[in-house]
Every structure is written in C-alpha cells, then in structure tokens.
Short mmCIF file of C-alpha atoms in Angstrom, two decimals:
data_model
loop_
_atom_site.label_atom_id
_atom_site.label_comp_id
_atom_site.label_asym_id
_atom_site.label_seq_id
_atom_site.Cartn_x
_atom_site.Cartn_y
_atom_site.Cartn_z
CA UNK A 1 13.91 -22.18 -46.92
CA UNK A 2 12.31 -20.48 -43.78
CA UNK A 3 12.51 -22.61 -40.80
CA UNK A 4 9.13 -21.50 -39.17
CA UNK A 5 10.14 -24.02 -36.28
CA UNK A 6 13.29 -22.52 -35.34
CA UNK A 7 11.59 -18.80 -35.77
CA UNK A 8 8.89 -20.03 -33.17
CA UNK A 9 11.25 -21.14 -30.91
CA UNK A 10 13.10 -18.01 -30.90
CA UNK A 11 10.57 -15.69 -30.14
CA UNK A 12 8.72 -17.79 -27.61
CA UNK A 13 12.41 -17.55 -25.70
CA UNK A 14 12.51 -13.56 -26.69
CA UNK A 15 8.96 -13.34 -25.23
CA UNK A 16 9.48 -15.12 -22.08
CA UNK A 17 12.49 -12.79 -21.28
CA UNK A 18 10.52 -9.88 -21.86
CA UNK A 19 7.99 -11.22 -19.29
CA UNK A 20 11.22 -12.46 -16.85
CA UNK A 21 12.63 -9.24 -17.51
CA UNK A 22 9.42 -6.73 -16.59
CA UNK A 23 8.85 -8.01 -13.11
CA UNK A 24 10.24 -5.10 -11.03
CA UNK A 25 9.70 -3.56 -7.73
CA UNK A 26 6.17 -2.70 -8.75
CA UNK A 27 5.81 -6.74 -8.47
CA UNK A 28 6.71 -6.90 -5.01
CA UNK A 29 4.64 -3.76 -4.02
CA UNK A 30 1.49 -5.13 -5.26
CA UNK A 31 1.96 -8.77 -3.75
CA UNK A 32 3.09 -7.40 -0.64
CA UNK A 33 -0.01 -4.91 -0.14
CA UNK A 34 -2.74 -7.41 -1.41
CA UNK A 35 -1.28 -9.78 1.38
CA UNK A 36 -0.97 -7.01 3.74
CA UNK A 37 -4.67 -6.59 3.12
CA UNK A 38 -5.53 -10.44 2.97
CA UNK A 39 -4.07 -11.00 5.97
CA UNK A 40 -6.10 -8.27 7.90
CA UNK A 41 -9.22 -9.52 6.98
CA UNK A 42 -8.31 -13.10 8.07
CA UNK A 43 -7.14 -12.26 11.26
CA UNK A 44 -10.55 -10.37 11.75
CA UNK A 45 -12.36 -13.45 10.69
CA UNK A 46 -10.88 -15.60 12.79
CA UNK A 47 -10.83 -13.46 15.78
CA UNK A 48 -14.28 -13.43 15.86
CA UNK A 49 -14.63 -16.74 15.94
CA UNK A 50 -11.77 -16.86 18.70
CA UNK A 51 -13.90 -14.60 20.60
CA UNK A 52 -17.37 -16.88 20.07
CA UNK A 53 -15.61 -19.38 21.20
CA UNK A 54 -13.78 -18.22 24.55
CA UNK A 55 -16.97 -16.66 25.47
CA UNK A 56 -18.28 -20.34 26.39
CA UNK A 57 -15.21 -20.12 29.27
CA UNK A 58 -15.27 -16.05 30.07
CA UNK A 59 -18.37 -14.12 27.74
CA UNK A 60 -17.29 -11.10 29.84
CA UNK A 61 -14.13 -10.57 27.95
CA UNK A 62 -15.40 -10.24 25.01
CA UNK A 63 -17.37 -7.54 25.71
CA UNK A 64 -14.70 -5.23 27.57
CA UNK A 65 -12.03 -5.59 25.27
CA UNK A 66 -12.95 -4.36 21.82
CA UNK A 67 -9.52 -4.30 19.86
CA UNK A 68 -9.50 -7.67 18.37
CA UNK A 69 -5.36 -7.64 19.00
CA UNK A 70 -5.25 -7.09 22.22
CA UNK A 71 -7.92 -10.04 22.66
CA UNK A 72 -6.10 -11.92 21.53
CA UNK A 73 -3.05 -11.26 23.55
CA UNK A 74 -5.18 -11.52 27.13
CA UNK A 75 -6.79 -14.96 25.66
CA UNK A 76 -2.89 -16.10 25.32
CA UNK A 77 -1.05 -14.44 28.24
CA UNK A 78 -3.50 -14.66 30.60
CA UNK A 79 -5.91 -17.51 32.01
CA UNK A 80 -9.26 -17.38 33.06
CA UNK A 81 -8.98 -16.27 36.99
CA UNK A 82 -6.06 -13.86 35.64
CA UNK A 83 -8.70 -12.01 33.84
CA UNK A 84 -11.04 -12.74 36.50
CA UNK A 85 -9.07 -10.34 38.63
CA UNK A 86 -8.01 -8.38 36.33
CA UNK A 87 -11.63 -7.06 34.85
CA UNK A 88 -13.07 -7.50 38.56
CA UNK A 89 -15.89 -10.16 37.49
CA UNK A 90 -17.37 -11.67 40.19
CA UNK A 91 -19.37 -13.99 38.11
CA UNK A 92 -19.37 -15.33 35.30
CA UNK A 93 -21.45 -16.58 32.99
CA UNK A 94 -18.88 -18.55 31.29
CA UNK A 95 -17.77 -22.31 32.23
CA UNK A 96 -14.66 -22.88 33.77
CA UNK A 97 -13.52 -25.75 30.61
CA UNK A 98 -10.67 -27.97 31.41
CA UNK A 99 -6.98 -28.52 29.86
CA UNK A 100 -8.39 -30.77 26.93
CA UNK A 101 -11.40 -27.66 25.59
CA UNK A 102 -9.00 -24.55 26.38
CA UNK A 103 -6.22 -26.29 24.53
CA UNK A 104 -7.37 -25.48 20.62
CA UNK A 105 -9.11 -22.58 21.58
CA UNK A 106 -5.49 -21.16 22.63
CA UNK A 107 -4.08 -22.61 19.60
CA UNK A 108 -6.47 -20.59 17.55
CA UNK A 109 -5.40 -17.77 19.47
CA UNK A 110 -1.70 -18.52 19.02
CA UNK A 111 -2.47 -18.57 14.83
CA UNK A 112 -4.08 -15.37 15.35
CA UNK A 113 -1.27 -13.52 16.97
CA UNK A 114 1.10 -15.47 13.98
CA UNK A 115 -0.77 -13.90 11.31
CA UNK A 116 -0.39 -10.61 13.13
CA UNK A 117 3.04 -10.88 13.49
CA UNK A 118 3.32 -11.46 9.62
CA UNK A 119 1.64 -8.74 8.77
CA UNK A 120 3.90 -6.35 10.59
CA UNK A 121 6.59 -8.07 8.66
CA UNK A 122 5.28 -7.43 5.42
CA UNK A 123 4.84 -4.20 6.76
CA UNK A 124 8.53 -3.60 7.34
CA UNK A 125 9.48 -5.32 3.94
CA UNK A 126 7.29 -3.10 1.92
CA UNK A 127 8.48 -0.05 3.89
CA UNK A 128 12.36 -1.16 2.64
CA UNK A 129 11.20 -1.51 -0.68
CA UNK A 130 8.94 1.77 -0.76
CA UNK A 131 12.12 3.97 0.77
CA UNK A 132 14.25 2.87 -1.91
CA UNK A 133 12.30 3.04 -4.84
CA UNK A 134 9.89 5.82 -4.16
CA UNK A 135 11.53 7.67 -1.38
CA UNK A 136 8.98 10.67 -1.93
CA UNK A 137 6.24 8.59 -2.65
CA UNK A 138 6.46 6.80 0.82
CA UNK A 139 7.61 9.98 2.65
CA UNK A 140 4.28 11.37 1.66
CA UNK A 141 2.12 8.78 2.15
CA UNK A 142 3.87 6.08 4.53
CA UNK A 143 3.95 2.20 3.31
CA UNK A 144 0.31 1.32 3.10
CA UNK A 145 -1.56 4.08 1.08
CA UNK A 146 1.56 4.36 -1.46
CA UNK A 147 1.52 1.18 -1.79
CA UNK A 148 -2.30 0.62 -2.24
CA UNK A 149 -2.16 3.90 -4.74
CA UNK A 150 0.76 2.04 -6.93
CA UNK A 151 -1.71 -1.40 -6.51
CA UNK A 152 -4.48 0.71 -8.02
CA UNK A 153 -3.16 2.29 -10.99
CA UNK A 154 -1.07 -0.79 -11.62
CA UNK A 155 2.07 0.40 -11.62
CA UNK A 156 4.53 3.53 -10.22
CA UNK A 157 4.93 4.44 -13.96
CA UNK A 158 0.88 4.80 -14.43
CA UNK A 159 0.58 6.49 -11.20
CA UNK A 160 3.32 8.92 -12.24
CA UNK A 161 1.03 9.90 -15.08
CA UNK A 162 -1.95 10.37 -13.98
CA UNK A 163 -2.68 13.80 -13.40
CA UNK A 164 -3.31 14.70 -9.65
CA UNK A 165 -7.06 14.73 -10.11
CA UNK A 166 -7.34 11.12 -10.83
CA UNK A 167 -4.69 10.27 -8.06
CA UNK A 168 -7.48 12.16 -6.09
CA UNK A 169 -10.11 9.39 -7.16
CA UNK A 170 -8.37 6.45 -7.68
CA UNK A 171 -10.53 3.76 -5.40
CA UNK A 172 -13.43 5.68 -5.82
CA UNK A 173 -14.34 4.46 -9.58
CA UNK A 174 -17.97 3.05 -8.76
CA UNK A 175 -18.83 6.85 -7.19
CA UNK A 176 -17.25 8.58 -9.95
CA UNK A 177 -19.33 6.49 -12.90
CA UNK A 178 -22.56 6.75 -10.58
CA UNK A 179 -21.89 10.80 -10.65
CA UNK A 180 -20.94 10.23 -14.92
CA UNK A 181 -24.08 8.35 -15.40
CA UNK A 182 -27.08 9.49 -13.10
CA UNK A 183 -25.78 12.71 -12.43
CA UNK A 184 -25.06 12.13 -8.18
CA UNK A 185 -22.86 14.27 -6.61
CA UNK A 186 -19.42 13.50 -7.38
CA UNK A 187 -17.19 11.52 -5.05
CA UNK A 188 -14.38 14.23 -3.17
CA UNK A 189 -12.12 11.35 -2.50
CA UNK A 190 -10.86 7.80 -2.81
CA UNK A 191 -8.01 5.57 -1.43
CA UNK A 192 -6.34 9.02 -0.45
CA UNK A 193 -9.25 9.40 2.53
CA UNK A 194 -6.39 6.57 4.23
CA UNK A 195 -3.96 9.72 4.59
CA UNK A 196 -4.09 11.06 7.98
CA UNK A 197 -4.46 14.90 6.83
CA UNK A 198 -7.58 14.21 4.80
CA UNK A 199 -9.46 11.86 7.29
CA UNK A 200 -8.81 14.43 9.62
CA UNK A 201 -9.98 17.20 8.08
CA UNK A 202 -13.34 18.78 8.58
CA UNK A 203 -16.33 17.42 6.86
CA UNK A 204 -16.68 20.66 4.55
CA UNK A 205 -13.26 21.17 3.90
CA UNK A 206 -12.63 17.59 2.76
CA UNK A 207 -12.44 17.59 -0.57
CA UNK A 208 -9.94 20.88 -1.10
CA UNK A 209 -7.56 18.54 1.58
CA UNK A 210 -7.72 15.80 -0.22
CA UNK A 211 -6.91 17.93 -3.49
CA UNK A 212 -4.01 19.23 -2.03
CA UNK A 213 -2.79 15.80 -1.20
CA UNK A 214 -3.71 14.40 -4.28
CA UNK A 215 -1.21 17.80 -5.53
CA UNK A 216 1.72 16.60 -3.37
CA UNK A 217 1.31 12.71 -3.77
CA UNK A 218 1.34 13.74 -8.05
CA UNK A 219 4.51 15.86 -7.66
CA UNK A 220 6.24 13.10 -5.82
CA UNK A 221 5.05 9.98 -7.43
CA UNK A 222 6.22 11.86 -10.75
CA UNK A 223 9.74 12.93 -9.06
CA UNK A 224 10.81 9.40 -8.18
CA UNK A 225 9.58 7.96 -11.26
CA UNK A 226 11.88 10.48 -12.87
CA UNK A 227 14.93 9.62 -10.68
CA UNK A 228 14.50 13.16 -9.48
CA UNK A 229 16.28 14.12 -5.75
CA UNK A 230 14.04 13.70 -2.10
CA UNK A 231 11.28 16.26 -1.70
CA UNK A 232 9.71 14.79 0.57
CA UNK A 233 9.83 16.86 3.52
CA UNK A 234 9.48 20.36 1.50
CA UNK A 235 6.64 18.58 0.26
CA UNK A 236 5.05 17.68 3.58
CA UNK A 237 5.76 20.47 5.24
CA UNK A 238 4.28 23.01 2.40
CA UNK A 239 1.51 20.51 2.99
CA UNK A 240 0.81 20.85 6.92
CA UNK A 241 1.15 24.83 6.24
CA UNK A 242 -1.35 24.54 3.00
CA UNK A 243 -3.71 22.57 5.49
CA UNK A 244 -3.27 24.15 8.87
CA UNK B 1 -41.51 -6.16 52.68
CA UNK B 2 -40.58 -7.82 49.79
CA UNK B 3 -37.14 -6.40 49.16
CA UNK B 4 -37.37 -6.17 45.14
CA UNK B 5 -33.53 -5.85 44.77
CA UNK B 6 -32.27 -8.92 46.29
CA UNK B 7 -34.78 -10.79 44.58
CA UNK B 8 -33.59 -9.18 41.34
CA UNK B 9 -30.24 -10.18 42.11
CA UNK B 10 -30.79 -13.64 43.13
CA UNK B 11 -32.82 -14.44 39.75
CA UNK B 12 -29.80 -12.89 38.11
CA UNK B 13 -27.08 -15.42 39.69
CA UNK B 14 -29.29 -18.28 39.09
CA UNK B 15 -30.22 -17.26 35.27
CA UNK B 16 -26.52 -17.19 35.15
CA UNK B 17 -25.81 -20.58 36.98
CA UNK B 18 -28.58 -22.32 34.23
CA UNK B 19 -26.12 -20.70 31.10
CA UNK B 20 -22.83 -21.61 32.44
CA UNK B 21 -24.43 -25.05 33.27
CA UNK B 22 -26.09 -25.28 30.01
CA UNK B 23 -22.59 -25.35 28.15
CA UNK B 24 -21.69 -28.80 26.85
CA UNK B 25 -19.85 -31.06 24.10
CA UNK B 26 -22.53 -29.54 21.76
CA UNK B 27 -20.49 -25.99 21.98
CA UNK B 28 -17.43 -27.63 21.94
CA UNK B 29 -18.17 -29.38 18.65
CA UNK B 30 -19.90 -26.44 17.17
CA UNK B 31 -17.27 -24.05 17.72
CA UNK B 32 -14.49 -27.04 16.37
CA UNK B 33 -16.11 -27.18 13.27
CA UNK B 34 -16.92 -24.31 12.37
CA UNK B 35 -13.26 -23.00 12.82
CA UNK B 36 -12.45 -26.22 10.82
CA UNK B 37 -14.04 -24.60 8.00
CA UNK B 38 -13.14 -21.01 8.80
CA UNK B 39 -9.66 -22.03 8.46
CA UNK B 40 -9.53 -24.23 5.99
CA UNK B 41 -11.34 -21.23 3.72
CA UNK B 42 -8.81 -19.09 4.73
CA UNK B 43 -6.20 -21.10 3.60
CA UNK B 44 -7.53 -21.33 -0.13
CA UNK B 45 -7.52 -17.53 -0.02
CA UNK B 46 -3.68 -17.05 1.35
CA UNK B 47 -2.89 -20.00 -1.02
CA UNK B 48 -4.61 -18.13 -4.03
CA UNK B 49 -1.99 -15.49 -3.32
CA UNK B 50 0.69 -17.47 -2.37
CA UNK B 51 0.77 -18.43 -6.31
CA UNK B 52 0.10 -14.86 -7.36
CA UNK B 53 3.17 -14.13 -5.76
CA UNK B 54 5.18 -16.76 -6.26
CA UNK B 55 4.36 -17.00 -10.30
CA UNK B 56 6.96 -13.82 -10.20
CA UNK B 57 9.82 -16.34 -9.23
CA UNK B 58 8.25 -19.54 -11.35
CA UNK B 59 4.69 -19.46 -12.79
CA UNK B 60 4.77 -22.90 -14.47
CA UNK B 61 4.86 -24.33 -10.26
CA UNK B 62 1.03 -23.36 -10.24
CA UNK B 63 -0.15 -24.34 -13.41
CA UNK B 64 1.66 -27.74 -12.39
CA UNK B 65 0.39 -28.51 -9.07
CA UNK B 66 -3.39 -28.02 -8.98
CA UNK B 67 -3.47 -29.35 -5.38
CA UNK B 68 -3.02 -26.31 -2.08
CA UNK B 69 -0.88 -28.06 0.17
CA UNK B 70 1.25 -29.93 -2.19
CA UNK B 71 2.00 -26.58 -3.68
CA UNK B 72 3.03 -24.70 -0.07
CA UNK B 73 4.83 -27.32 0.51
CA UNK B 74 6.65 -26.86 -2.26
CA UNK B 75 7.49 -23.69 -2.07
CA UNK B 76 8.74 -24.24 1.66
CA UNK B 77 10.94 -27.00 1.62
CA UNK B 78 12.60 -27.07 -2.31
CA UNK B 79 14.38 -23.43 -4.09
CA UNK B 80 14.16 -22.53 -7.53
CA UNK B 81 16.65 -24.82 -9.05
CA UNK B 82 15.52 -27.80 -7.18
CA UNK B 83 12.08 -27.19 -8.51
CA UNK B 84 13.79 -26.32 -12.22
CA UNK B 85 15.23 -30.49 -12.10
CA UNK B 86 12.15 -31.64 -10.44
CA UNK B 87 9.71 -30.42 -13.28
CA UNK B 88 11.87 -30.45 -15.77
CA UNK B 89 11.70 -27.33 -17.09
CA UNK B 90 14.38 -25.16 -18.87
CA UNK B 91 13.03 -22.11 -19.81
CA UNK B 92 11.54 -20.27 -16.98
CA UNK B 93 9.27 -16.89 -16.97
CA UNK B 94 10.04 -16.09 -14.20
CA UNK B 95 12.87 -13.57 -12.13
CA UNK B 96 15.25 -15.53 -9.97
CA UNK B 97 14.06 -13.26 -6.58
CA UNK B 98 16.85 -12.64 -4.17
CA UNK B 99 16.70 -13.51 -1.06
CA UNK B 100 15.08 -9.97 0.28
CA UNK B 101 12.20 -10.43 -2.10
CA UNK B 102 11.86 -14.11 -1.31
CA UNK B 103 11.98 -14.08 2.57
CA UNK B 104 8.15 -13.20 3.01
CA UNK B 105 6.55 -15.18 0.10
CA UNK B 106 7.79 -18.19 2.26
CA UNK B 107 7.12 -16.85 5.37
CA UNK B 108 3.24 -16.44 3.85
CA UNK B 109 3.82 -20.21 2.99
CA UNK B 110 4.94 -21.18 6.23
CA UNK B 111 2.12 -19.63 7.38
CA UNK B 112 -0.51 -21.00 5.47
CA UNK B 113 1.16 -24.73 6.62
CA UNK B 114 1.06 -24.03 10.49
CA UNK B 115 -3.20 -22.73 9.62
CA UNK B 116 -3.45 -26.45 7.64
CA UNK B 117 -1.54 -28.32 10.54
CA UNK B 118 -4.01 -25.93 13.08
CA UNK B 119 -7.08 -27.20 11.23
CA UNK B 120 -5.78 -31.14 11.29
CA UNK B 121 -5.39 -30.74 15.00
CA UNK B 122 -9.17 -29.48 15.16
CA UNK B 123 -9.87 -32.36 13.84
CA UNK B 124 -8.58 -34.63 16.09
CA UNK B 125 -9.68 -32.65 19.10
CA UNK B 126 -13.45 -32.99 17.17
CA UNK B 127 -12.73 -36.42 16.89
CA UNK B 128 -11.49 -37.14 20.53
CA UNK B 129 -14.81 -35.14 21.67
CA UNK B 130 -17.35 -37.59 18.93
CA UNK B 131 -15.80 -40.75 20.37
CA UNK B 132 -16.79 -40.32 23.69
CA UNK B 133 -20.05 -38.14 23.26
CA UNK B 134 -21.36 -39.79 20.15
CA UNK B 135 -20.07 -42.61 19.30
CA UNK B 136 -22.78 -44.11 16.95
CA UNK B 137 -23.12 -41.32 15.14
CA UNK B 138 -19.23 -40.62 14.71
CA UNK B 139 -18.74 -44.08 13.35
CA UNK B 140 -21.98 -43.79 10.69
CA UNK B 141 -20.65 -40.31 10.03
CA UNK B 142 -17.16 -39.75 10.61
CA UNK B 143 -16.24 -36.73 12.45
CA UNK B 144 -16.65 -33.38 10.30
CA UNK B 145 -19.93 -35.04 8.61
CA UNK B 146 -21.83 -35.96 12.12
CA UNK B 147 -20.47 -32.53 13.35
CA UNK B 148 -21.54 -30.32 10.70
CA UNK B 149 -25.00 -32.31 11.21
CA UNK B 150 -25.08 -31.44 14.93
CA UNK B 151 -24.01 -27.66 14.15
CA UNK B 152 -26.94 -27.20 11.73
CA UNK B 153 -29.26 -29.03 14.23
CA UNK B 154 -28.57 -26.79 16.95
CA UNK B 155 -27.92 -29.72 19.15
CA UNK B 156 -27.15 -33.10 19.72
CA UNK B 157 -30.71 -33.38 21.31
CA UNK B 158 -32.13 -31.55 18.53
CA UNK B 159 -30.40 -33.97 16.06
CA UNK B 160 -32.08 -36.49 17.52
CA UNK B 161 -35.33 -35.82 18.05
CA UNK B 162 -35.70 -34.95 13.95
CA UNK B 163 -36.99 -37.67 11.49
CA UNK B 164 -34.91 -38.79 9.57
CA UNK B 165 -36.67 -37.19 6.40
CA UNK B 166 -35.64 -34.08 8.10
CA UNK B 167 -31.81 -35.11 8.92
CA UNK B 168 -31.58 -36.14 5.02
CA UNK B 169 -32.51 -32.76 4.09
CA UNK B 170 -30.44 -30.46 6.72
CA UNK B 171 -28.59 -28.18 4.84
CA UNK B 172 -30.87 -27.85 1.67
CA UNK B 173 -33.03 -25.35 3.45
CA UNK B 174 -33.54 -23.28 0.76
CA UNK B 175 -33.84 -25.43 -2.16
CA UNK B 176 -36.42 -27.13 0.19
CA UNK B 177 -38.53 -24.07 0.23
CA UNK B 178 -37.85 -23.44 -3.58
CA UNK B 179 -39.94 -26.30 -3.68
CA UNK B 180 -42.46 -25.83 -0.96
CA UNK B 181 -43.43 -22.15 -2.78
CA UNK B 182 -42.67 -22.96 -6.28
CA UNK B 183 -43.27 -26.38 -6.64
CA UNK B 184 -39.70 -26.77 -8.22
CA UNK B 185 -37.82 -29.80 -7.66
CA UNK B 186 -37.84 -31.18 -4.17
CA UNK B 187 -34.09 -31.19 -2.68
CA UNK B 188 -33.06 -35.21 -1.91
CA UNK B 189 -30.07 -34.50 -0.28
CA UNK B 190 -28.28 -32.04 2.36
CA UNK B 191 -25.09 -31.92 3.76
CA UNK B 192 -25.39 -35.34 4.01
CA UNK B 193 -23.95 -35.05 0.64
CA UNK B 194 -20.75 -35.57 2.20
CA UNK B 195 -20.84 -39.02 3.08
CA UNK B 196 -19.21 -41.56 1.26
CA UNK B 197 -21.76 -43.46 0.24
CA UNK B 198 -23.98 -40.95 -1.24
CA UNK B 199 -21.46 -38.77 -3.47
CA UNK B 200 -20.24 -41.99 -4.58
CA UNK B 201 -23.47 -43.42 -5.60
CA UNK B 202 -24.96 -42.91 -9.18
CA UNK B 203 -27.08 -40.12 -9.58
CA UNK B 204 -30.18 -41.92 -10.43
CA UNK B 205 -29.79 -43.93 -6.67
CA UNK B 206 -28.65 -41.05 -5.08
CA UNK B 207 -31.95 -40.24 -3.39
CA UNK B 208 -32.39 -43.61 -2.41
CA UNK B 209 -28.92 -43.68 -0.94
CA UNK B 210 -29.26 -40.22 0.89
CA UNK B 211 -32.18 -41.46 2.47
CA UNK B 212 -30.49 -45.21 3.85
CA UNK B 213 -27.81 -42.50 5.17
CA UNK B 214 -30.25 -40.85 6.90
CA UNK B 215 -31.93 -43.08 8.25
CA UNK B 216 -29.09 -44.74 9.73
CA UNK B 217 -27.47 -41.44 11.05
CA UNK B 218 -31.07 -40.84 13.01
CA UNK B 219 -30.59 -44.28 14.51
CA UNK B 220 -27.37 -43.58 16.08
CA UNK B 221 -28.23 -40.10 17.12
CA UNK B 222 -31.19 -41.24 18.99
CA UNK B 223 -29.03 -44.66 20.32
CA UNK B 224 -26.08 -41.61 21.24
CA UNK B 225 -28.69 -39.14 22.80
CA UNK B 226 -30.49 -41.85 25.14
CA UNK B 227 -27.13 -43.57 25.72
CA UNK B 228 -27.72 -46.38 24.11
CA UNK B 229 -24.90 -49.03 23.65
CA UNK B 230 -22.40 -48.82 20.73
CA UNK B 231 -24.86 -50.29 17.32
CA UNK B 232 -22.25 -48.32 14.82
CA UNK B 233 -20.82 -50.94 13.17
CA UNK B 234 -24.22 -52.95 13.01
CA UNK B 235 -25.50 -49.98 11.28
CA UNK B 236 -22.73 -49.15 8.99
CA UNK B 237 -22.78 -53.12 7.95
CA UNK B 238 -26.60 -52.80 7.23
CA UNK B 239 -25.96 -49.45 5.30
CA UNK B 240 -22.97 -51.07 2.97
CA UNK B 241 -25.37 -54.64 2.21
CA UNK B 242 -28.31 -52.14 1.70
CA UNK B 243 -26.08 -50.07 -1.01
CA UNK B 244 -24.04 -52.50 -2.71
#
C-alpha cells in the first residue's frame, strides 16, 4: 500500500529545502536596498518635523540651512546662542524654550542622526556584498544603482538576461506602457538616470548615454553572472571615452 | 520728517516680539503629538521590513507574532535556535544567516526599538506638559486623546470656545460635509473615537456615548482655559454613572 502520509511529509521537507536552499546573495541585496531606501525617506520625514519643531526656539535656522543632515547636526552640536553667533541673527523670532521643551526636540534630533548613521552602514554592507558577488556590476554602477537594478528585475540572474535595452528601462515601466498604449513619446531612461554619466549628460544627448550605459551595465551584469574575470575598469574607461 | 525706515524697523521688532511671545504649551503639545504619530508610523513601516528580511533567517517568527514590538524584540534579544525551542518548531524555511548577513537586520531592529522607546518618552513629556496646562481635560481624555483634540483645534483656546457638538465631531470633517452636500449619513463621532468609553460602547449607543464624551471634554476645556479648579474626576464619575 501507498502511504500518502509519509509521501506528504517527504516532499513538504524536500520543498522547504528548496526554499532554505534558494535564498542567496540576491536576498540580502534586495533587503538591504529596500531598507537603504526606507530609511531615507524616514529620516526626511522626520526631519521635517524636527525642523517645524525647532523653529518655535530658532525659525531662522531652518531657513539657512537646507541639507536636512547637516540640520540636524547644528540642532545637536550646537545650542541656540551658538547658532546665534554663528548665522549672525540679531533677532529672533523664535523663543528661547527651557531644559524641559529642548530636551525631546534634541532627542528627535539624536534618532535622526541614528537612522543616518544606519543607513551608511547598510551602505557599507551592501558595498561588501556587491564587490564580491558582482565585482563588475558594482564597479560600474557603485552600491546603490546595482543594487536597485538587481531589486528591479528580481534577481542578478534576470538582470543578466535581459538584453541591454530593457536594463535601459527598467524603473521606467509606467512610461514605457503609456508610449505602448497611447502612442507618447517613449521614455529614454529609467533607474539608470541614478548613474552619474547619464544625469550628467546633456539634455539631447541623454538617451544615446544612457544606451551606452545600459551597453556596459549588460556586459558586466552578464560577466559576473557567468563567473567571468573583472572588466570593470576596461569597461568604464571605454565608457568615459564613448561619452566624452 | 517722518523717517519711514525706522518706523519700518521698529514695527518689524515688535511684529517679531508678538510671535516669539505668542509661542506656548499649545506648540509644545502640537509638535509632541504629532511626532508621536510620525514615529510611531514609521515604525510599522521599518517593522514591515524588519520581517521581510528576517523571514530569510525564520519566516514562521512573523506569521507567529502578529504584534510589532513583541516581534523586534524578538529578534534583538533571542538567536535562531533559541527561537527554534521557544516555538517549537523543527523544520525551518529558512537559511541559518551568518553573522555578516545578520549584523544589520538587528541593527534595523535595534533601531526600530530606540524610535518605540523615543515615542514612549514623547509621551511622557506630553503628559508632564497636560498635567500642568490642562489638567481637566488630561484626566477626561488622557494624554494623546486631549492632545490630538487640541492639535485639530488649533488651540487650547480654540478647543474651548467650540460646542461641544463641534468637539464630538473634530476629526470627521469630511464625512461631515458628505453629509452637509449629499445628505448622506451624518458623522456621530471624531477622533473622539479614541476614548475608552466610546469604542467600547455598542454600536447602537455609540452616538449617545460620543456625545456624553463630548460634552464632558468641553467642560474641562473651558474649566482648563479659564483656570478653573481641578472638576476631572467629578466629570469622569458623572461620565462612567451616565454610561454604565
């Protein structure tokens, strides 16, 4: 007789090994950037409430200091007739709060800065991760945009075969389906607009940079999928010459 | 001669004076709770990817604790194998991580804790402020309730110069003007939704109940504003007889 039972068993435990077993560096890559990514947008959130609230004590700061980290570092390093001085206000329209008001607002502040620091950190862990499994990947790209492209296609293996065009346009799927369906003009670029050589480019030559580096990233996603050697440099430099 | 410019600058100071002057508990408690909520928002979100990530070491720890904080702190204070005895389980889907791939999943958890311990301290500073500014109304209330009320008013003075029709309905703006130009339902409860004593009353009473709330919360406002003396456990006793 067939024991059904026992059969069951055995490929539930087969099945869960093949999930145990498929969680790979492209795991860590995608968690690591969608945090990366979280964690950006939270900070930004909560600075600006950071700065709503400080400007009841020094509304002037606000104002002069636009990068939201660096805000953050004066509200913690510095109090109020420190920044007095230091941004020449005479007066203010702020109020100068005691010890017991200032005290969560620089705890907020302190969380802030936290969340900063953890994002670097992921930073750095992703960068160990990228060097070592997609050396030319993240040599052409650096940490973040690899790492999104790998997050977008789902995995290095998918990204390795797309061909280059649809590297070229991956993030950009709502333009490309607007152009497929009402006829608009069709979107140059996607995620790839993150890489320094095609959001530098000139407006009209745009969309042949960010061919090319769609051409470079294909050639080396598809070389360290395929254990090939390091291209990255050849390929970065025939790219600064290509783009010059 | 009328010299134009000092007068200029003189209105200027003095406009100035009136806004720093103008800045009182009412900020404070506006700004405290509406980081209270910022945050605790934002720690859903890292949570939601705190088990993303961590279902790649052990999915069946999400499925079995439904509740946020119980889960990062989890994840922070027991490993794998202590979580293995705890829920009993023997077959896992999930990769035992090394210690590289594990080091920022519970950094992101130790994270998310110091944002839930930074929101419980807003608390207390929100309910150090109440105490002494409102007292009637914090003890009807409770601190994020009578807070959230005095955020949407604009004021503590505004609070308490609404009706208390008005107070029961903060918060349902725009089913309130559903009804006004559609003639839909009228709303019969706000934010006031929050206390006690209206979610936990039947749904058929629930008007009646938001409305006893109310009125009671516009008593101690007004009592608070025109410092009054402290009627807050009069009023809660009424409100308790009134709903049994």
């Amino acid at each position: 007789m067939v024991d059904f039972e026992s059969i069951r068993n055995k490929s539930i435990i087969s099945a869960k090994k093949d999930i145990r077993e498929s969680i790979s560096e492209d795991n860590y890559i995608i968690n690591a950037i969608n945090n990366i990514d979280e964690l950006t947008k939270t900070a930004n959130t909560l600075t600006k409430r950071l700065r709503d609230w400080y400007a009841l004590c020094l509304p002037e700061l606000s104002k002069r200091i636009a990068d939201n980290e660096t805000f953050v570092k004066l509200v913690i390093s510095k109090d109020r007739k420190e920044l007095f001085q230091e941004l020449k206000i005479k007066e203010s329209m702020g109020k100068d709060l005691d010890k017991r008001e200032l005290k969560p607002v620089k705890e907020l502040a302190l969380q802030i800065k936290s969340i900063y620091s953890l994002r670097d950190e992921l930073k750095k862990y992703l960068e160990t991760i990228m060097s070592s499994y997609c050396k030319n990947l993240f040599s052409v790209t650096g940490a973040l945009l690899g790492a999104k492209l790998i997050e977008e296609a789902g995995s290095l293996k998918r990204l390795a075969m797309m061909p280059s065009s649809t590297v070229q346009l991956l993030g950009a799927e709502k333009a490309l389906f607007r152009h497929l369906k009402t006829g608009a003009r069709p979107p140059k670029h996607g995620t790839i607009l993150q890489h320094t050589l095609v959001s530098s480019a000139k407006k009209n030559v745009r969309g042949r940079a960010a061919r090319s580096v769609a051409d470079k990233i294909s050639m080396a996603v598809k070389t360290d999928y395929f254990k090939g050697k390091f291209i990255g440099d050849r390929l970065n430099k025939e790219l600064e010459e290509k783009l010059r």
